[in-house]
Amino acid sequence: MALITLGLNHKTAPIDIRERLTFGPDIIVAALRSLTEQPEIDEAVILSTCNRTELYCTHNRSSREQICNWLGEFHGLEPETISPFLYHHQDQECVRHLLKVASGLDSMVLGEPQILGQVKQAFQTANDASTSGKFLGRLFQHTFSVAKQVRTDTAIGHSPVSVAFAAVSLARQIFSDLSQLTALLIGAGETIELAARHLHQHGVGRIIVANRTLEKAHQLAGHFDGYAIGLTEIHNHLAEADIVISSTASPLPVVGKGTVESALKKRKHQPIFMVDIAVPRDIESEVSELNDVYLYTVDDLQEVIQENMRSRQEAAEQAMEIVDLHVEEFMGWLRSLDAVGMIQDYRRQAEQMRDEVLERALKQIQSGKSPEESLRFLAHTLTNKLLHTPSTQIRQAGFTGQSELLEAANTLFQINDKTTQ
């Protein structure tokens, strides 16, 4: 059994490629089942966020090309179109990559905490879909434990840096004083909640929360003295917004160029600062062509993020030491599974020998031989049977000069240790 990761992220692929390869909540279960129906693939977990899409699989003889082909076919894309943007990791590197991802060491924002929740959700979805089994189950549980240790034992998460924080930081750079401004937040997930918290802490004048589910919008808006609307009402309120931050799971844009044009006319061309954190994008890319609109995507936030993450570099080095230690721990468990089968076979073989010799000893007693004589026969015969094959192999290794095998036999049987006691 082998492990493989195939994926792409903000480092390897631009947003227009990433958004075409996302797995929304409406298709991810079907995708998981389709993936595990591929030849030689036994278990699968799909991690799909705004910055990455990654497939974690256990397989027998599956290849990068096979999984790449499946990914392209599922999304209606030619494999040649996406292959240049993909990376893949096998076995130990697969384990290391997942530990880094869950610990926030591979994120656009170094050490950001949201990714661990997204990894947990990805595993839960796979578990509910019955596409995760013994191997990925053990790997992901191990991952959660390591990510928690990284968060506890290092300062990786102490600085308030996230995509949401970067978006608000950029808004503060542009407007300086937020107290007289209105922010329209589209979505009600964790990223939007973080954006709302940062805006509120920096004294934004008013918050409007738009979401497909109005109840969730009300819950979030209520925490920050905000106002809730449905997505269909955005066109009625966009003109009020000086700041727009959007992060939904919608497969199609929720804010179009025409809607923004109408809002700008009502605002008499007062500028709007817009940040589209979603992948696929929530705001049509053509909006960036409009005057008086400052539209940023997650990729545009990279420079802001870099300025806020320097303090985490030292903590990241400490975190990698923890990751490397636990990579070896998991690989040790994985390697031990090979030995389990061998041990079971060896025990069955020994027990079969024992039963055969015991039966012969019992027959001797029944035929009139003394128990002492039969016990001596049992001990002598069983010892010879158990030692015959190892003795023959060790003798042959000595004859042919196989010193490595002789050393391995010495380690296995602890021969020197026994004879010196």
Short mmCIF file of C-alpha atoms in Angstrom, two decimals:
data_model
loop_
_atom_site.label_atom_id
_atom_site.label_comp_id
_atom_site.label_asym_id
_atom_site.label_seq_id
_atom_site.Cartn_x
_atom_site.Cartn_y
_atom_site.Cartn_z
CA MET A 1 0.00 0.00 0.00
CA ALA A 2 1.38 3.41 -1.01
CA LEU A 3 0.37 7.02 -0.40
CA ILE A 4 0.16 9.73 -3.04
CA THR A 5 -0.82 13.40 -3.07
CA LEU A 6 -1.68 15.22 -6.28
CA GLY A 7 -2.62 18.88 -6.20
CA LEU A 8 -2.08 22.51 -7.00
CA ASN A 9 -2.03 25.64 -4.88
CA HIS A 10 -1.45 29.39 -4.89
CA LYS A 11 2.24 28.82 -5.50
CA THR A 12 1.87 26.62 -8.58
CA ALA A 13 -1.29 27.84 -10.30
CA PRO A 14 -2.99 31.19 -11.00
CA ILE A 15 -6.50 31.80 -9.76
CA ASP A 16 -8.17 31.15 -13.12
CA ILE A 17 -6.78 27.59 -13.07
CA ARG A 18 -7.49 27.01 -9.37
CA GLU A 19 -11.11 28.06 -9.65
CA ARG A 20 -11.71 25.55 -12.46
CA LEU A 21 -10.48 22.68 -10.30
CA THR A 22 -12.34 23.31 -7.05
CA PHE A 23 -14.72 20.78 -5.51
CA GLY A 24 -17.73 22.54 -4.04
CA PRO A 25 -19.84 20.95 -1.29
CA ASP A 26 -22.45 19.91 -3.86
CA ILE A 27 -20.04 17.70 -5.85
CA ILE A 28 -17.34 16.58 -3.45
CA VAL A 29 -19.03 13.36 -2.28
CA ALA A 30 -19.64 12.27 -5.88
CA ALA A 31 -16.03 13.16 -6.66
CA LEU A 32 -14.70 11.09 -3.76
CA ARG A 33 -16.69 8.04 -4.82
CA SER A 34 -15.67 8.47 -8.45
CA LEU A 35 -12.02 8.74 -7.44
CA THR A 36 -12.09 5.57 -5.33
CA GLU A 37 -13.73 3.72 -8.23
CA GLN A 38 -10.55 4.24 -10.26
CA PRO A 39 -8.37 1.11 -10.66
CA GLU A 40 -5.89 0.53 -7.83
CA ILE A 41 -7.14 3.46 -5.70
CA ASP A 42 -8.50 2.26 -2.36
CA GLU A 43 -8.95 5.36 -0.18
CA ALA A 44 -9.27 9.06 -0.95
CA VAL A 45 -9.64 12.44 0.75
CA ILE A 46 -10.12 15.66 -1.25
CA LEU A 47 -9.02 18.97 0.24
CA SER A 48 -10.46 21.92 -1.70
CA THR A 49 -10.03 25.52 -0.50
CA CYS A 50 -9.66 28.90 -2.17
CA ASN A 51 -5.90 28.41 -2.33
CA ARG A 52 -5.50 24.70 -3.03
CA THR A 53 -7.03 21.53 -4.39
CA GLU A 54 -5.34 18.32 -3.24
CA LEU A 55 -6.17 14.65 -3.63
CA TYR A 56 -4.82 12.26 -0.98
CA CYS A 57 -5.02 8.62 -2.00
CA THR A 58 -3.83 5.17 -1.04
CA HIS A 59 -3.08 2.98 -4.03
CA ASN A 60 -1.44 -0.21 -5.19
CA ARG A 61 -0.01 0.69 -8.59
CA SER A 62 -1.74 3.96 -9.44
CA SER A 63 0.28 6.70 -11.14
CA ARG A 64 0.40 10.48 -11.24
CA GLU A 65 -0.86 10.35 -14.82
CA GLN A 66 -3.91 8.27 -13.91
CA ILE A 67 -4.99 10.63 -11.13
CA CYS A 68 -4.24 13.69 -13.27
CA ASN A 69 -6.42 12.24 -16.03
CA TRP A 70 -9.25 11.65 -13.58
CA LEU A 71 -8.99 15.21 -12.22
CA GLY A 72 -9.11 16.67 -15.72
CA GLU A 73 -11.98 14.47 -16.86
CA PHE A 74 -14.04 15.19 -13.76
CA HIS A 75 -13.81 18.93 -14.40
CA GLY A 76 -14.08 18.66 -18.18
CA LEU A 77 -10.50 19.75 -18.82
CA GLU A 78 -7.74 18.19 -20.89
CA PRO A 79 -4.98 16.72 -18.67
CA GLU A 80 -2.41 18.67 -20.68
CA THR A 81 -4.11 21.90 -19.61
CA ILE A 82 -3.69 21.28 -15.89
CA SER A 83 -0.62 19.04 -15.69
CA PRO A 84 1.97 21.88 -15.70
CA PHE A 85 0.40 23.33 -12.54
CA LEU A 86 0.27 20.10 -10.54
CA TYR A 87 2.66 18.70 -7.94
CA HIS A 88 2.68 15.23 -6.52
CA HIS A 89 4.24 13.58 -3.47
CA GLN A 90 4.64 9.90 -2.65
CA ASP A 91 4.76 8.08 0.69
CA GLN A 92 7.07 9.95 3.10
CA GLU A 93 6.85 13.23 1.16
CA CYS A 94 3.07 12.86 1.04
CA VAL A 95 2.99 12.60 4.83
CA ARG A 96 5.35 15.58 5.24
CA HIS A 97 3.26 17.69 2.86
CA LEU A 98 0.00 17.01 4.69
CA LEU A 99 1.56 17.80 8.08
CA LYS A 100 2.90 21.08 6.67
CA VAL A 101 -0.47 21.97 5.15
CA ALA A 102 -2.45 21.27 8.32
CA SER A 103 0.08 23.18 10.44
CA GLY A 104 -0.22 26.25 8.22
CA LEU A 105 3.36 25.93 6.95
CA ASP A 106 2.31 25.72 3.29
CA SER A 107 -0.34 28.46 3.38
CA MET A 108 -0.26 31.82 1.62
CA VAL A 109 -0.41 33.23 5.14
CA LEU A 110 2.24 31.35 7.11
CA GLY A 111 0.71 29.72 10.16
CA GLU A 112 -2.89 30.71 9.41
CA PRO A 113 -5.25 28.64 11.57
CA GLN A 114 -8.24 28.20 9.24
CA ILE A 115 -6.56 25.51 7.17
CA LEU A 116 -6.63 22.97 10.02
CA GLY A 117 -10.41 23.27 10.20
CA GLN A 118 -10.60 22.82 6.44
CA VAL A 119 -8.41 19.70 6.60
CA LYS A 120 -10.62 18.29 9.36
CA GLN A 121 -13.73 18.99 7.29
CA ALA A 122 -12.19 17.34 4.24
CA PHE A 123 -11.43 14.21 6.26
CA GLN A 124 -14.90 14.20 7.85
CA THR A 125 -16.50 14.43 4.41
CA ALA A 126 -14.41 11.50 3.16
CA ASN A 127 -15.20 9.55 6.31
CA ASP A 128 -18.94 10.15 5.87
CA ALA A 129 -18.65 9.09 2.23
CA SER A 130 -16.79 5.92 3.29
CA THR A 131 -13.77 6.73 1.10
CA SER A 132 -11.33 6.96 4.00
CA GLY A 133 -10.16 3.78 5.67
CA LYS A 134 -7.43 2.43 7.91
CA PHE A 135 -4.47 4.16 6.26
CA LEU A 136 -5.82 7.65 5.60
CA GLY A 137 -7.75 7.52 8.86
CA ARG A 138 -4.53 6.94 10.78
CA LEU A 139 -2.68 9.56 8.70
CA PHE A 140 -5.24 12.31 9.23
CA GLN A 141 -5.68 11.63 12.96
CA HIS A 142 -1.89 11.77 13.27
CA THR A 143 -1.93 15.03 11.31
CA PHE A 144 -4.45 16.67 13.63
CA SER A 145 -2.33 15.76 16.65
CA VAL A 146 0.83 17.18 15.07
CA ALA A 147 -0.89 20.41 13.97
CA LYS A 148 -2.14 20.90 17.52
CA GLN A 149 1.38 20.39 18.88
CA VAL A 150 2.79 22.93 16.39
CA ARG A 151 0.17 25.46 17.45
CA THR A 152 0.85 24.81 21.14
CA ASP A 153 4.64 24.54 21.16
CA THR A 154 5.55 27.34 18.74
CA ALA A 155 4.56 30.97 18.17
CA ILE A 156 3.41 30.22 14.62
CA GLY A 157 -0.10 31.53 15.24
CA HIS A 158 0.55 34.38 17.63
CA SER A 159 0.57 37.20 15.06
CA PRO A 160 -2.93 38.14 13.77
CA VAL A 161 -2.19 37.32 10.15
CA SER A 162 -4.72 35.78 7.74
CA VAL A 163 -6.20 36.46 4.35
CA ALA A 164 -9.01 38.29 6.11
CA PHE A 165 -6.54 40.30 8.18
CA ALA A 166 -4.56 41.14 5.04
CA ALA A 167 -7.73 42.36 3.33
CA VAL A 168 -8.61 44.64 6.25
CA SER A 169 -5.01 45.86 6.49
CA LEU A 170 -5.15 46.88 2.83
CA ALA A 171 -8.44 48.67 3.41
CA ARG A 172 -6.86 50.62 6.27
CA GLN A 173 -3.93 51.58 4.06
CA ILE A 174 -6.32 52.97 1.45
CA PHE A 175 -8.81 54.72 3.74
CA SER A 176 -6.78 55.21 6.96
CA ASP A 177 -9.94 56.04 8.97
CA LEU A 178 -12.71 53.43 8.79
CA SER A 179 -15.09 55.05 11.25
CA GLN A 180 -17.25 56.73 8.61
CA LEU A 181 -17.24 53.81 6.16
CA THR A 182 -19.65 50.96 5.41
CA ALA A 183 -18.36 47.45 4.75
CA LEU A 184 -20.39 44.92 2.78
CA LEU A 185 -19.33 41.35 3.60
CA ILE A 186 -20.58 38.68 1.21
CA GLY A 187 -20.74 35.20 2.72
CA ALA A 188 -20.94 33.99 6.31
CA GLY A 189 -18.08 31.53 6.63
CA GLU A 190 -14.99 31.61 8.81
CA THR A 191 -13.03 33.98 6.55
CA ILE A 192 -15.85 36.53 6.45
CA GLU A 193 -16.30 36.22 10.22
CA LEU A 194 -12.60 36.99 10.68
CA ALA A 195 -12.89 39.97 8.32
CA ALA A 196 -15.88 41.24 10.30
CA ARG A 197 -13.98 40.88 13.56
CA HIS A 198 -10.95 42.78 12.23
CA LEU A 199 -13.13 45.54 10.76
CA HIS A 200 -15.06 45.87 13.99
CA GLN A 201 -11.84 46.04 16.03
CA HIS A 202 -10.60 48.85 13.78
CA GLY A 203 -13.78 50.82 14.23
CA VAL A 204 -15.54 50.47 10.90
CA GLY A 205 -18.68 52.58 10.83
CA ARG A 206 -21.19 49.96 9.64
CA ILE A 207 -21.23 46.33 8.57
CA ILE A 208 -23.69 44.72 6.15
CA VAL A 209 -23.60 40.92 5.82
CA ALA A 210 -25.04 39.32 2.68
CA ASN A 211 -25.53 35.57 2.51
CA ARG A 212 -27.62 33.03 0.66
CA THR A 213 -29.03 31.82 3.98
CA LEU A 214 -30.46 34.90 5.64
CA GLU A 215 -30.49 33.28 9.09
CA LYS A 216 -26.70 32.82 9.01
CA ALA A 217 -26.29 36.41 7.84
CA HIS A 218 -28.38 37.60 10.81
CA GLN A 219 -26.32 35.50 13.25
CA LEU A 220 -23.04 36.91 12.01
CA ALA A 221 -24.24 40.49 11.66
CA GLY A 222 -25.66 40.38 15.19
CA HIS A 223 -22.19 39.86 16.68
CA PHE A 224 -20.95 43.14 15.19
CA ASP A 225 -24.05 45.35 15.34
CA GLY A 226 -24.46 44.80 11.62
CA TYR A 227 -27.31 44.49 9.14
CA ALA A 228 -28.20 41.29 7.25
CA ILE A 229 -29.43 40.90 3.69
CA GLY A 230 -29.83 38.06 1.20
CA LEU A 231 -27.58 37.68 -1.85
CA THR A 232 -30.44 38.79 -4.09
CA GLU A 233 -30.51 42.15 -2.28
CA ILE A 234 -26.87 43.05 -2.97
CA HIS A 235 -27.75 45.27 -5.93
CA ASN A 236 -29.95 47.39 -3.62
CA HIS A 237 -27.19 47.96 -1.05
CA LEU A 238 -23.93 47.94 -3.00
CA ALA A 239 -23.99 51.71 -3.43
CA GLU A 240 -23.81 52.08 0.36
CA ALA A 241 -20.56 50.10 0.55
CA ASP A 242 -17.12 51.67 0.65
CA ILE A 243 -15.51 48.29 1.32
CA VAL A 244 -16.63 44.97 -0.15
CA ILE A 245 -15.09 41.68 0.98
CA SER A 246 -16.51 38.52 -0.56
CA SER A 247 -15.94 34.84 0.18
CA THR A 248 -18.71 32.41 -0.73
CA ALA A 249 -18.79 28.89 -2.15
CA SER A 250 -20.86 29.96 -5.15
CA PRO A 251 -19.78 28.34 -8.44
CA LEU A 252 -20.75 31.54 -10.30
CA PRO A 253 -20.06 35.24 -9.60
CA VAL A 254 -22.52 36.89 -7.24
CA VAL A 255 -21.51 40.46 -8.16
CA GLY A 256 -21.47 41.41 -11.83
CA LYS A 257 -19.98 44.34 -13.70
CA GLY A 258 -23.39 45.86 -14.38
CA THR A 259 -24.33 45.84 -10.70
CA VAL A 260 -21.12 47.65 -9.80
CA GLU A 261 -21.60 50.21 -12.58
CA SER A 262 -25.06 51.03 -11.25
CA ALA A 263 -23.70 51.36 -7.71
CA LEU A 264 -20.95 53.75 -8.84
CA LYS A 265 -23.49 56.02 -10.52
CA LYS A 266 -25.50 56.19 -7.28
CA ARG A 267 -22.30 56.93 -5.36
CA LYS A 268 -21.43 59.69 -7.82
CA HIS A 269 -18.21 57.77 -8.49
CA GLN A 270 -16.95 57.70 -4.94
CA PRO A 271 -14.47 54.78 -5.01
CA ILE A 272 -15.22 51.25 -3.81
CA PHE A 273 -12.51 49.01 -2.42
CA MET A 274 -13.33 45.36 -3.25
CA VAL A 275 -11.55 42.17 -2.17
CA ASP A 276 -12.60 38.87 -3.73
CA ILE A 277 -11.24 36.07 -1.54
CA ALA A 278 -13.38 33.36 -3.14
CA VAL A 279 -12.25 30.67 -5.57
CA PRO A 280 -14.15 30.46 -7.93
CA ARG A 281 -14.37 34.24 -7.92
CA ASP A 282 -17.45 35.97 -6.53
CA ILE A 283 -16.86 39.24 -8.38
CA GLU A 284 -16.64 39.27 -12.15
CA SER A 285 -13.07 39.97 -13.23
CA GLU A 286 -14.33 42.66 -15.64
CA VAL A 287 -15.18 44.81 -12.62
CA SER A 288 -11.47 45.66 -12.41
CA GLU A 289 -11.84 47.58 -15.68
CA LEU A 290 -14.15 50.14 -14.06
CA ASN A 291 -12.88 53.49 -12.89
CA ASP A 292 -13.28 54.20 -9.17
CA VAL A 293 -13.08 50.51 -8.28
CA TYR A 294 -10.06 48.94 -6.57
CA LEU A 295 -10.51 45.19 -6.99
CA TYR A 296 -8.12 42.73 -5.36
CA THR A 297 -8.13 38.92 -5.44
CA VAL A 298 -6.43 36.51 -3.06
CA ASP A 299 -3.38 36.55 -5.30
CA ASP A 300 -3.14 40.34 -5.05
CA LEU A 301 -2.98 40.09 -1.26
CA GLN A 302 0.35 38.29 -1.41
CA GLU A 303 2.44 41.45 -0.93
CA VAL A 304 0.39 42.57 2.07
CA ILE A 305 0.64 39.12 3.56
CA GLN A 306 4.41 38.98 3.14
CA GLU A 307 4.82 42.13 5.20
CA ASN A 308 2.87 40.61 8.09
CA MET A 309 4.47 37.18 8.25
CA ARG A 310 8.16 37.87 8.91
CA SER A 311 7.73 37.32 12.63
CA ARG A 312 6.52 33.79 11.96
CA GLN A 313 9.61 32.58 10.14
CA GLU A 314 11.52 31.50 13.24
CA ALA A 315 8.45 29.75 14.59
CA ALA A 316 8.07 27.99 11.24
CA GLU A 317 11.58 26.56 11.54
CA GLN A 318 10.71 25.16 14.95
CA ALA A 319 7.47 23.79 13.54
CA MET A 320 9.32 21.99 10.75
CA GLU A 321 11.44 20.19 13.33
CA ILE A 322 8.23 18.91 14.91
CA VAL A 323 6.85 17.94 11.50
CA ASP A 324 9.99 16.04 10.48
CA LEU A 325 9.99 14.12 13.75
CA HIS A 326 6.39 13.04 13.31
CA VAL A 327 6.82 12.19 9.63
CA GLU A 328 9.34 9.56 10.68
CA GLU A 329 7.00 8.36 13.44
CA PHE A 330 4.15 7.80 10.96
CA MET A 331 6.42 6.14 8.40
CA GLY A 332 7.65 3.83 11.16
CA TRP A 333 4.05 2.79 11.82
CA LEU A 334 3.48 2.28 8.09
CA ARG A 335 6.61 0.15 7.73
CA SER A 336 5.63 -1.88 10.77
CA LEU A 337 2.52 -3.06 8.93
CA ASP A 338 4.76 -5.07 6.58
CA ALA A 339 6.28 -6.81 9.60
CA VAL A 340 2.88 -7.62 11.10
CA GLY A 341 2.01 -10.01 8.29
CA MET A 342 5.41 -11.66 8.47
CA ILE A 343 5.12 -12.10 12.24
CA GLN A 344 1.66 -13.63 11.89
CA ASP A 345 2.89 -16.07 9.21
CA TYR A 346 5.92 -16.99 11.30
CA ARG A 347 3.78 -17.64 14.38
CA ARG A 348 1.35 -19.79 12.39
CA GLN A 349 4.25 -21.80 11.04
CA ALA A 350 5.70 -22.29 14.54
CA GLU A 351 2.31 -23.22 15.98
CA GLN A 352 1.81 -25.79 13.23
CA MET A 353 5.19 -27.34 14.07
CA ARG A 354 4.27 -27.33 17.77
CA ASP A 355 0.94 -29.06 17.14
CA GLU A 356 2.53 -31.73 14.94
CA VAL A 357 5.27 -32.55 17.47
CA LEU A 358 2.84 -32.42 20.40
CA GLU A 359 0.55 -34.91 18.66
CA ARG A 360 3.49 -37.30 18.13
CA ALA A 361 4.53 -36.94 21.78
CA LEU A 362 1.00 -37.69 22.99
CA LYS A 363 0.86 -40.80 20.81
CA GLN A 364 4.12 -41.98 22.39
CA ILE A 365 2.58 -41.65 25.85
CA GLN A 366 -0.53 -43.53 24.70
CA SER A 367 1.66 -46.31 23.30
CA GLY A 368 3.34 -46.81 26.68
CA LYS A 369 6.39 -44.53 26.73
CA SER A 370 7.00 -42.59 29.91
CA PRO A 371 5.88 -38.90 30.07
CA GLU A 372 9.48 -37.88 30.80
CA GLU A 373 10.78 -39.61 27.67
CA SER A 374 7.96 -38.12 25.56
CA LEU A 375 8.64 -34.63 26.92
CA ARG A 376 12.32 -34.94 26.07
CA PHE A 377 11.31 -36.05 22.56
CA LEU A 378 8.96 -33.07 22.23
CA ALA A 379 11.56 -30.54 23.38
CA HIS A 380 14.34 -31.96 21.22
CA THR A 381 12.23 -32.35 18.06
CA LEU A 382 10.49 -28.98 18.35
CA THR A 383 13.83 -27.21 18.92
CA ASN A 384 15.33 -28.87 15.85
CA LYS A 385 12.35 -27.98 13.69
CA LEU A 386 12.32 -24.33 14.79
CA LEU A 387 16.07 -23.93 14.30
CA HIS A 388 16.51 -25.93 11.10
CA THR A 389 15.70 -23.25 8.52
CA PRO A 390 17.45 -20.34 10.29
CA SER A 391 20.55 -22.51 10.92
CA THR A 392 20.67 -23.60 7.29
CA GLN A 393 20.38 -20.02 6.05
CA ILE A 394 23.02 -18.71 8.47
CA ARG A 395 25.41 -21.51 7.46
CA GLN A 396 24.85 -20.70 3.79
CA ALA A 397 25.38 -16.97 4.46
CA GLY A 398 28.69 -17.77 6.11
CA PHE A 399 29.72 -20.00 3.20
CA THR A 400 28.94 -17.32 0.60
CA GLY A 401 30.29 -14.42 2.65
CA GLN A 402 26.95 -12.63 3.14
CA SER A 403 28.12 -10.56 6.09
CA GLU A 404 25.02 -8.30 6.05
CA LEU A 405 22.75 -11.31 6.48
CA LEU A 406 24.93 -12.61 9.33
CA GLU A 407 24.74 -9.22 11.06
CA ALA A 408 20.97 -9.14 10.56
CA ALA A 409 20.68 -12.65 12.05
CA ASN A 410 22.75 -11.57 15.04
CA THR A 411 20.48 -8.53 15.56
CA LEU A 412 17.34 -10.61 15.09
CA PHE A 413 18.26 -13.47 17.41
CA GLN A 414 20.38 -11.42 19.87
CA ILE A 415 22.96 -14.21 19.72
CA ASN A 416 25.93 -12.37 21.22
CA ASP A 417 23.82 -10.85 24.00
CA LYS A 418 22.49 -14.27 24.98
CA THR A 419 25.88 -16.02 25.04
CA THR A 420 27.53 -13.37 27.23
CA GLN A 421 24.89 -13.46 29.95
#
